Amino acid sequence: MGIRGELFTTQVSAENRTYFFNVKENTKGDVFLQVVESKASEGLGFDRHAVVVFEDEMRPFLQGLDKCIEFIEKNRKEKAKAKAKKAADLKKPSAEKTGVKKIIKKKNR
């Protein structure tokens, strides 16, 4: 067992923060995942935030995380489509710009 009960650790560096994924074992033998976000604070040092997920809660936690990822990806695609449609609509000449008037005919009954 490693320092502070660490069994495995890996990290992911993002733009201005680092995420640590630490698999640990406590003194009772319970295995858990500790996810730590670390970023430089305005002063000296780092701000750290952690989430702990115990072994028996891993599957539901991952299912929730998967749902969030699916939502984010779907939302991003929908926003990209809407942005592309808006850009295409802006490129289309409107009646006001071309001087063409739209005539609406009423049906006589």
mmCIF file of N, CA and C in Angstrom:
data_model
loop_
_atom_site.group_PDB
_atom_site.id
_atom_site.type_symbol
_atom_site.label_atom_id
_atom_site.label_comp_id
_atom_site.label_asym_id
_atom_site.label_seq_id
_atom_site.Cartn_x
_atom_site.Cartn_y
_atom_site.Cartn_z
ATOM 1 N N MET A 1 0.848 -1.171 0.000
ATOM 2 C CA MET A 1 0.000 0.000 0.000
ATOM 3 C C MET A 1 0.894 1.234 0.000
ATOM 4 N N GLY A 2 0.477 2.260 -0.740
ATOM 5 C CA GLY A 2 1.281 3.467 -0.861
ATOM 6 C C GLY A 2 1.060 4.435 0.286
ATOM 7 N N ILE A 3 1.536 5.619 0.073
ATOM 8 C CA ILE A 3 1.397 6.687 1.058
ATOM 9 C C ILE A 3 -0.080 7.017 1.246
ATOM 10 N N ARG A 4 -0.494 7.194 2.481
ATOM 11 C CA ARG A 4 -1.876 7.559 2.836
ATOM 12 C C ARG A 4 -2.882 6.551 2.297
ATOM 13 N N GLY A 5 -2.513 5.300 2.217
ATOM 14 C CA GLY A 5 -3.428 4.260 1.783
ATOM 15 C C GLY A 5 -3.672 4.212 0.293
ATOM 16 N N GLU A 6 -2.842 4.861 -0.513
ATOM 17 C CA GLU A 6 -3.056 4.887 -1.956
ATOM 18 C C GLU A 6 -2.700 3.546 -2.589
ATOM 19 N N LEU A 7 -3.651 3.014 -3.371
ATOM 20 C CA LEU A 7 -3.438 1.778 -4.121
ATOM 21 C C LEU A 7 -3.062 2.087 -5.566
ATOM 22 N N PHE A 8 -3.648 3.171 -6.078
ATOM 23 C CA PHE A 8 -3.425 3.568 -7.471
ATOM 24 C C PHE A 8 -3.725 5.055 -7.576
ATOM 25 N N THR A 9 -3.005 5.743 -8.423
ATOM 26 C CA THR A 9 -3.296 7.154 -8.665
ATOM 27 C C THR A 9 -2.936 7.524 -10.096
ATOM 28 N N THR A 10 -3.718 8.416 -10.665
ATOM 29 C CA THR A 10 -3.439 8.976 -11.983
ATOM 30 C C THR A 10 -3.942 10.405 -11.974
ATOM 31 N N GLN A 11 -3.479 11.193 -12.916
ATOM 32 C CA GLN A 11 -3.908 12.584 -12.959
ATOM 33 C C GLN A 11 -4.181 13.031 -14.381
ATOM 34 N N VAL A 12 -5.038 14.043 -14.489
ATOM 35 C CA VAL A 12 -5.387 14.643 -15.766
ATOM 36 C C VAL A 12 -5.178 16.141 -15.621
ATOM 37 N N SER A 13 -4.361 16.705 -16.490
ATOM 38 C CA SER A 13 -4.121 18.148 -16.459
ATOM 39 C C SER A 13 -5.033 18.825 -17.463
ATOM 40 N N ALA A 14 -5.744 19.830 -17.001
ATOM 41 C CA ALA A 14 -6.602 20.638 -17.858
ATOM 42 C C ALA A 14 -5.948 22.014 -17.989
ATOM 43 N N GLU A 15 -6.677 22.954 -18.544
ATOM 44 C CA GLU A 15 -6.106 24.271 -18.826
ATOM 45 C C GLU A 15 -5.481 24.926 -17.594
ATOM 46 N N ASN A 16 -6.255 25.101 -16.538
ATOM 47 C CA ASN A 16 -5.724 25.781 -15.358
ATOM 48 C C ASN A 16 -5.962 25.001 -14.066
ATOM 49 N N ARG A 17 -6.190 23.713 -14.212
ATOM 50 C CA ARG A 17 -6.403 22.872 -13.035
ATOM 51 C C ARG A 17 -5.942 21.457 -13.326
ATOM 52 N N THR A 18 -5.757 20.704 -12.259
ATOM 53 C CA THR A 18 -5.345 19.307 -12.377
ATOM 54 C C THR A 18 -6.326 18.461 -11.588
ATOM 55 N N TYR A 19 -6.705 17.329 -12.152
ATOM 56 C CA TYR A 19 -7.589 16.380 -11.475
ATOM 57 C C TYR A 19 -6.776 15.151 -11.111
ATOM 58 N N PHE A 20 -6.883 14.737 -9.863
ATOM 59 C CA PHE A 20 -6.213 13.537 -9.379
ATOM 60 C C PHE A 20 -7.274 12.482 -9.102
ATOM 61 N N PHE A 21 -7.052 11.284 -9.585
ATOM 62 C CA PHE A 21 -7.938 10.148 -9.336
ATOM 63 C C PHE A 21 -7.149 9.164 -8.483
ATOM 64 N N ASN A 22 -7.489 9.098 -7.213
ATOM 65 C CA ASN A 22 -6.748 8.279 -6.257
ATOM 66 C C ASN A 22 -7.622 7.138 -5.755
ATOM 67 N N VAL A 23 -7.172 5.909 -5.954
ATOM 68 C CA VAL A 23 -7.848 4.753 -5.369
ATOM 69 C C VAL A 23 -7.126 4.475 -4.062
ATOM 70 N N LYS A 24 -7.899 4.478 -2.976
ATOM 71 C CA LYS A 24 -7.303 4.328 -1.651
ATOM 72 C C LYS A 24 -8.009 3.236 -0.863
ATOM 73 N N GLU A 25 -7.372 2.849 0.220
ATOM 74 C CA GLU A 25 -7.956 1.881 1.151
ATOM 75 C C GLU A 25 -7.827 2.473 2.548
ATOM 76 N N ASN A 26 -8.953 2.496 3.287
ATOM 77 C CA ASN A 26 -8.881 3.029 4.642
ATOM 78 C C ASN A 26 -8.436 1.945 5.625
ATOM 79 N N THR A 27 -8.333 2.301 6.884
ATOM 80 C CA THR A 27 -7.826 1.361 7.895
ATOM 81 C C THR A 27 -8.753 0.173 8.107
ATOM 82 N N LYS A 28 -10.024 0.307 7.721
ATOM 83 C CA LYS A 28 -10.985 -0.802 7.841
ATOM 84 C C LYS A 28 -10.923 -1.741 6.641
ATOM 85 N N GLY A 29 -10.143 -1.375 5.625
ATOM 86 C CA GLY A 29 -10.038 -2.196 4.423
ATOM 87 C C GLY A 29 -11.012 -1.808 3.332
ATOM 88 N N ASP A 30 -11.771 -0.722 3.540
ATOM 89 C CA ASP A 30 -12.715 -0.253 2.524
ATOM 90 C C ASP A 30 -11.954 0.463 1.411
ATOM 91 N N VAL A 31 -12.262 0.108 0.170
ATOM 92 C CA VAL A 31 -11.620 0.733 -0.986
ATOM 93 C C VAL A 31 -12.532 1.853 -1.488
ATOM 94 N N PHE A 32 -11.925 2.976 -1.847
ATOM 95 C CA PHE A 32 -12.704 4.105 -2.340
ATOM 96 C C PHE A 32 -11.901 4.907 -3.352
ATOM 97 N N LEU A 33 -12.641 5.690 -4.135
ATOM 98 C CA LEU A 33 -12.045 6.591 -5.118
ATOM 99 C C LEU A 33 -12.130 8.004 -4.564
ATOM 100 N N GLN A 34 -11.024 8.700 -4.614
ATOM 101 C CA GLN A 34 -10.996 10.108 -4.232
ATOM 102 C C GLN A 34 -10.647 10.900 -5.490
ATOM 103 N N VAL A 35 -11.557 11.790 -5.901
ATOM 104 C CA VAL A 35 -11.314 12.657 -7.047
ATOM 105 C C VAL A 35 -11.009 14.040 -6.485
ATOM 106 N N VAL A 36 -9.831 14.553 -6.807
ATOM 107 C CA VAL A 36 -9.392 15.842 -6.269
ATOM 108 C C VAL A 36 -9.152 16.814 -7.418
ATOM 109 N N GLU A 37 -9.746 17.998 -7.307
ATOM 110 C CA GLU A 37 -9.480 19.086 -8.242
ATOM 111 C C GLU A 37 -8.519 20.035 -7.542
ATOM 112 N N SER A 38 -7.458 20.402 -8.222
ATOM 113 C CA SER A 38 -6.465 21.308 -7.653
ATOM 114 C C SER A 38 -6.176 22.418 -8.652
ATOM 115 N N LYS A 39 -6.229 23.663 -8.172
ATOM 116 C CA LYS A 39 -5.888 24.787 -9.044
ATOM 117 C C LYS A 39 -5.171 25.844 -8.216
ATOM 118 N N ALA A 40 -4.336 26.606 -8.877
ATOM 119 C CA ALA A 40 -3.585 27.651 -8.192
ATOM 120 C C ALA A 40 -4.548 28.687 -7.626
ATOM 121 N N SER A 41 -4.311 29.090 -6.384
ATOM 122 C CA SER A 41 -5.149 30.113 -5.772
ATOM 123 C C SER A 41 -4.593 31.485 -6.118
ATOM 124 N N GLU A 42 -5.345 32.520 -5.786
ATOM 125 C CA GLU A 42 -4.896 33.874 -6.112
ATOM 126 C C GLU A 42 -3.609 34.223 -5.370
ATOM 127 N N GLY A 43 -3.475 33.733 -4.156
ATOM 128 C CA GLY A 43 -2.244 33.946 -3.405
ATOM 129 C C GLY A 43 -1.292 32.805 -3.687
ATOM 130 N N LEU A 44 -0.491 32.480 -2.709
ATOM 131 C CA LEU A 44 0.396 31.325 -2.843
ATOM 132 C C LEU A 44 -0.380 30.058 -2.518
ATOM 133 N N GLY A 45 -0.027 28.976 -3.136
ATOM 134 C CA GLY A 45 -0.660 27.703 -2.831
ATOM 135 C C GLY A 45 -1.718 27.301 -3.833
ATOM 136 N N PHE A 46 -2.517 26.330 -3.410
ATOM 137 C CA PHE A 46 -3.522 25.753 -4.292
ATOM 138 C C PHE A 46 -4.853 25.607 -3.569
ATOM 139 N N ASP A 47 -5.936 25.740 -4.315
ATOM 140 C CA ASP A 47 -7.270 25.406 -3.816
ATOM 141 C C ASP A 47 -7.524 23.968 -4.205
ATOM 142 N N ARG A 48 -8.006 23.178 -3.255
ATOM 143 C CA ARG A 48 -8.271 21.761 -3.518
ATOM 144 C C ARG A 48 -9.692 21.430 -3.090
ATOM 145 N N HIS A 49 -10.364 20.656 -3.922
ATOM 146 C CA HIS A 49 -11.702 20.162 -3.611
ATOM 147 C C HIS A 49 -11.715 18.672 -3.911
ATOM 148 N N ALA A 50 -12.358 17.908 -3.043
ATOM 149 C CA ALA A 50 -12.334 16.450 -3.217
ATOM 150 C C ALA A 50 -13.732 15.856 -3.104
ATOM 151 N N VAL A 51 -13.923 14.763 -3.815
ATOM 152 C CA VAL A 51 -15.132 13.947 -3.742
ATOM 153 C C VAL A 51 -14.669 12.526 -3.474
ATOM 154 N N VAL A 52 -15.351 11.859 -2.552
ATOM 155 C CA VAL A 52 -15.009 10.475 -2.218
ATOM 156 C C VAL A 52 -16.178 9.580 -2.610
ATOM 157 N N VAL A 53 -15.878 8.506 -3.334
ATOM 158 C CA VAL A 53 -16.895 7.537 -3.747
ATOM 159 C C VAL A 53 -16.422 6.160 -3.301
ATOM 160 N N PHE A 54 -17.214 5.510 -2.451
ATOM 161 C CA PHE A 54 -16.830 4.191 -1.958
ATOM 162 C C PHE A 54 -17.140 3.112 -2.988
ATOM 163 N N GLU A 55 -16.443 2.006 -2.853
ATOM 164 C CA GLU A 55 -16.479 0.910 -3.825
ATOM 165 C C GLU A 55 -17.899 0.459 -4.155
ATOM 166 N N ASP A 56 -18.756 0.314 -3.138
ATOM 167 C CA ASP A 56 -20.117 -0.174 -3.387
ATOM 168 C C ASP A 56 -21.004 0.880 -4.053
ATOM 169 N N GLU A 57 -20.534 2.105 -4.174
ATOM 170 C CA GLU A 57 -21.293 3.175 -4.821
ATOM 171 C C GLU A 57 -20.742 3.531 -6.202
ATOM 172 N N MET A 58 -19.702 2.808 -6.644
ATOM 173 C CA MET A 58 -19.032 3.130 -7.908
ATOM 174 C C MET A 58 -19.954 3.042 -9.122
ATOM 175 N N ARG A 59 -20.672 1.934 -9.268
ATOM 176 C CA ARG A 59 -21.520 1.751 -10.459
ATOM 177 C C ARG A 59 -22.576 2.847 -10.569
ATOM 178 N N PRO A 60 -23.357 3.104 -9.497
ATOM 179 C CA PRO A 60 -24.341 4.193 -9.612
ATOM 180 C C PRO A 60 -23.681 5.550 -9.889
ATOM 181 N N PHE A 61 -22.526 5.792 -9.294
ATOM 182 C CA PHE A 61 -21.793 7.041 -9.526
ATOM 183 C C PHE A 61 -21.405 7.151 -10.996
ATOM 184 N N LEU A 62 -20.855 6.077 -11.559
ATOM 185 C CA LEU A 62 -20.446 6.087 -12.966
ATOM 186 C C LEU A 62 -21.641 6.218 -13.901
ATOM 187 N N GLN A 63 -22.771 5.594 -13.538
ATOM 188 C CA GLN A 63 -23.976 5.728 -14.357
ATOM 189 C C GLN A 63 -24.442 7.183 -14.379
ATOM 190 N N GLY A 64 -24.409 7.828 -13.216
ATOM 191 C CA GLY A 64 -24.774 9.242 -13.155
ATOM 192 C C GLY A 64 -23.819 10.102 -13.959
ATOM 193 N N LEU A 65 -22.536 9.801 -13.868
ATOM 194 C CA LEU A 65 -21.526 10.535 -14.628
ATOM 195 C C LEU A 65 -21.728 10.332 -16.131
ATOM 196 N N ASP A 66 -22.016 9.101 -16.548
ATOM 197 C CA ASP A 66 -22.284 8.818 -17.967
ATOM 198 C C ASP A 66 -23.488 9.612 -18.470
ATOM 199 N N LYS A 67 -24.556 9.691 -17.661
ATOM 200 C CA LYS A 67 -25.739 10.456 -18.055
ATOM 201 C C LYS A 67 -25.393 11.928 -18.239
ATOM 202 N N CYS A 68 -24.570 12.446 -17.350
ATOM 203 C CA CYS A 68 -24.150 13.850 -17.464
ATOM 204 C C CYS A 68 -23.337 14.078 -18.730
ATOM 205 N N ILE A 69 -22.433 13.163 -19.035
ATOM 206 C CA ILE A 69 -21.611 13.288 -20.239
ATOM 207 C C ILE A 69 -22.484 13.232 -21.489
ATOM 208 N N GLU A 70 -23.446 12.307 -21.521
ATOM 209 C CA GLU A 70 -24.366 12.208 -22.661
ATOM 210 C C GLU A 70 -25.145 13.506 -22.838
ATOM 211 N N PHE A 71 -25.642 14.066 -21.719
ATOM 212 C CA PHE A 71 -26.397 15.319 -21.783
ATOM 213 C C PHE A 71 -25.531 16.444 -22.336
ATOM 214 N N ILE A 72 -24.312 16.567 -21.832
ATOM 215 C CA ILE A 72 -23.411 17.635 -22.265
ATOM 216 C C ILE A 72 -23.100 17.504 -23.749
ATOM 217 N N GLU A 73 -22.813 16.282 -24.213
ATOM 218 C CA GLU A 73 -22.503 16.072 -25.629
ATOM 219 C C GLU A 73 -23.704 16.383 -26.512
ATOM 220 N N LYS A 74 -24.894 15.949 -26.099
ATOM 221 C CA LYS A 74 -26.110 16.214 -26.869
ATOM 222 C C LYS A 74 -26.379 17.717 -26.912
ATOM 223 N N ASN A 75 -26.246 18.370 -25.779
ATOM 224 C CA ASN A 75 -26.480 19.807 -25.693
ATOM 225 C C ASN A 75 -25.497 20.578 -26.573
ATOM 226 N N ARG A 76 -24.234 20.142 -26.575
ATOM 227 C CA ARG A 76 -23.212 20.802 -27.397
ATOM 228 C C ARG A 76 -23.558 20.660 -28.879
ATOM 229 N N LYS A 77 -24.008 19.463 -29.295
ATOM 230 C CA LYS A 77 -24.376 19.244 -30.698
ATOM 231 C C LYS A 77 -25.569 20.106 -31.089
ATOM 232 N N GLU A 78 -26.574 20.185 -30.190
ATOM 233 C CA GLU A 78 -27.757 20.991 -30.482
ATOM 234 C C GLU A 78 -27.392 22.469 -30.598
ATOM 235 N N LYS A 79 -26.503 22.940 -29.725
ATOM 236 C CA LYS A 79 -26.072 24.337 -29.799
ATOM 237 C C LYS A 79 -25.307 24.603 -31.088
ATOM 238 N N ALA A 80 -24.470 23.658 -31.498
ATOM 239 C CA ALA A 80 -23.703 23.817 -32.737
ATOM 240 C C ALA A 80 -24.643 23.868 -33.940
ATOM 241 N N LYS A 81 -25.679 23.006 -33.947
ATOM 242 C CA LYS A 81 -26.656 23.020 -35.046
ATOM 243 C C LYS A 81 -27.402 24.348 -35.082
ATOM 244 N N ALA A 82 -27.825 24.825 -33.905
ATOM 245 C CA ALA A 82 -28.558 26.089 -33.839
ATOM 246 C C ALA A 82 -27.678 27.249 -34.300
ATOM 247 N N LYS A 83 -26.418 27.230 -33.927
ATOM 248 C CA LYS A 83 -25.487 28.285 -34.331
ATOM 249 C C LYS A 83 -25.273 28.258 -35.844
ATOM 250 N N ALA A 84 -25.130 27.057 -36.414
ATOM 251 C CA ALA A 84 -24.944 26.920 -37.859
ATOM 252 C C ALA A 84 -26.189 27.383 -38.605
ATOM 253 N N LYS A 85 -27.372 27.043 -38.082
ATOM 254 C CA LYS A 85 -28.627 27.465 -38.714
ATOM 255 C C LYS A 85 -28.753 28.980 -38.671
ATOM 256 N N LYS A 86 -28.414 29.565 -37.537
ATOM 257 C CA LYS A 86 -28.493 31.019 -37.405
ATOM 258 C C LYS A 86 -27.540 31.698 -38.388
ATOM 259 N N ALA A 87 -26.336 31.167 -38.516
ATOM 260 C CA ALA A 87 -25.359 31.725 -39.455
ATOM 261 C C ALA A 87 -25.866 31.599 -40.888
ATOM 262 N N ALA A 88 -26.479 30.454 -41.216
ATOM 263 C CA ALA A 88 -27.021 30.250 -42.568
ATOM 264 C C ALA A 88 -28.182 31.205 -42.821
ATOM 265 N N ASP A 89 -29.033 31.404 -41.809
ATOM 266 C CA ASP A 89 -30.165 32.323 -41.953
ATOM 267 C C ASP A 89 -29.696 33.761 -42.156
ATOM 268 N N LEU A 90 -28.603 34.129 -41.521
ATOM 269 C CA LEU A 90 -28.075 35.487 -41.676
ATOM 270 C C LEU A 90 -27.521 35.716 -43.076
ATOM 271 N N LYS A 91 -27.073 34.651 -43.722
ATOM 272 C CA LYS A 91 -26.520 34.764 -45.074
ATOM 273 C C LYS A 91 -27.605 34.864 -46.138
ATOM 274 N N LYS A 92 -28.821 34.373 -45.825
ATOM 275 C CA LYS A 92 -29.916 34.419 -46.790
ATOM 276 C C LYS A 92 -30.377 35.866 -46.955
ATOM 277 N N PRO A 93 -30.624 36.271 -48.206
ATOM 278 C CA PRO A 93 -31.125 37.642 -48.397
ATOM 279 C C PRO A 93 -32.572 37.742 -47.920
ATOM 280 N N SER A 94 -32.855 38.772 -47.172
ATOM 281 C CA SER A 94 -34.230 38.956 -46.707
ATOM 282 C C SER A 94 -34.970 39.852 -47.695
ATOM 283 N N ALA A 95 -36.279 39.873 -47.588
ATOM 284 C CA ALA A 95 -37.106 40.696 -48.469
ATOM 285 C C ALA A 95 -36.779 42.172 -48.281
ATOM 286 N N GLU A 96 -36.498 42.590 -47.060
ATOM 287 C CA GLU A 96 -36.188 43.994 -46.799
ATOM 288 C C GLU A 96 -34.880 44.401 -47.477
ATOM 289 N N LYS A 97 -33.887 43.500 -47.470
ATOM 290 C CA LYS A 97 -32.591 43.818 -48.062
ATOM 291 C C LYS A 97 -32.655 43.851 -49.583
ATOM 292 N N THR A 98 -33.473 42.986 -50.187
ATOM 293 C CA THR A 98 -33.528 42.891 -51.649
ATOM 294 C C THR A 98 -34.561 43.824 -52.254
ATOM 295 N N GLY A 99 -35.401 44.418 -51.426
ATOM 296 C CA GLY A 99 -36.429 45.310 -51.930
ATOM 297 C C GLY A 99 -37.648 44.572 -52.450
ATOM 298 N N VAL A 100 -37.719 43.277 -52.286
ATOM 299 C CA VAL A 100 -38.849 42.481 -52.745
ATOM 300 C C VAL A 100 -39.920 42.502 -51.666
ATOM 301 N N LYS A 101 -41.133 42.794 -52.076
ATOM 302 C CA LYS A 101 -42.238 42.805 -51.125
ATOM 303 C C LYS A 101 -43.017 41.515 -51.267
ATOM 304 N N LYS A 102 -43.429 41.010 -50.158
ATOM 305 C CA LYS A 102 -44.208 39.783 -50.145
ATOM 306 C C LYS A 102 -45.683 40.170 -50.222
ATOM 307 N N ILE A 103 -46.357 39.602 -51.182
ATOM 308 C CA ILE A 103 -47.776 39.893 -51.366
ATOM 309 C C ILE A 103 -48.577 38.704 -50.878
ATOM 310 N N ILE A 104 -49.509 38.997 -50.013
ATOM 311 C CA ILE A 104 -50.366 37.948 -49.471
ATOM 312 C C ILE A 104 -51.742 38.113 -50.106
ATOM 313 N N LYS A 105 -52.200 37.050 -50.735
ATOM 314 C CA LYS A 105 -53.513 37.074 -51.373
ATOM 315 C C LYS A 105 -54.521 36.452 -50.434
ATOM 316 N N LYS A 106 -55.668 37.089 -50.340
ATOM 317 C CA LYS A 106 -56.740 36.551 -49.520
ATOM 318 C C LYS A 106 -57.695 35.804 -50.430
ATOM 319 N N LYS A 107 -58.154 34.675 -49.918
ATOM 320 C CA LYS A 107 -59.132 33.906 -50.680
ATOM 321 C C LYS A 107 -60.516 34.501 -50.446
ATOM 322 N N ASN A 108 -61.259 34.610 -51.517
ATOM 323 C CA ASN A 108 -62.648 35.045 -51.386
ATOM 324 C C ASN A 108 -63.503 33.830 -51.151
ATOM 325 N N ARG A 109 -64.395 33.936 -50.216
ATOM 326 C CA ARG A 109 -65.247 32.787 -49.919
ATOM 327 C C ARG A 109 -66.616 32.996 -50.420
#
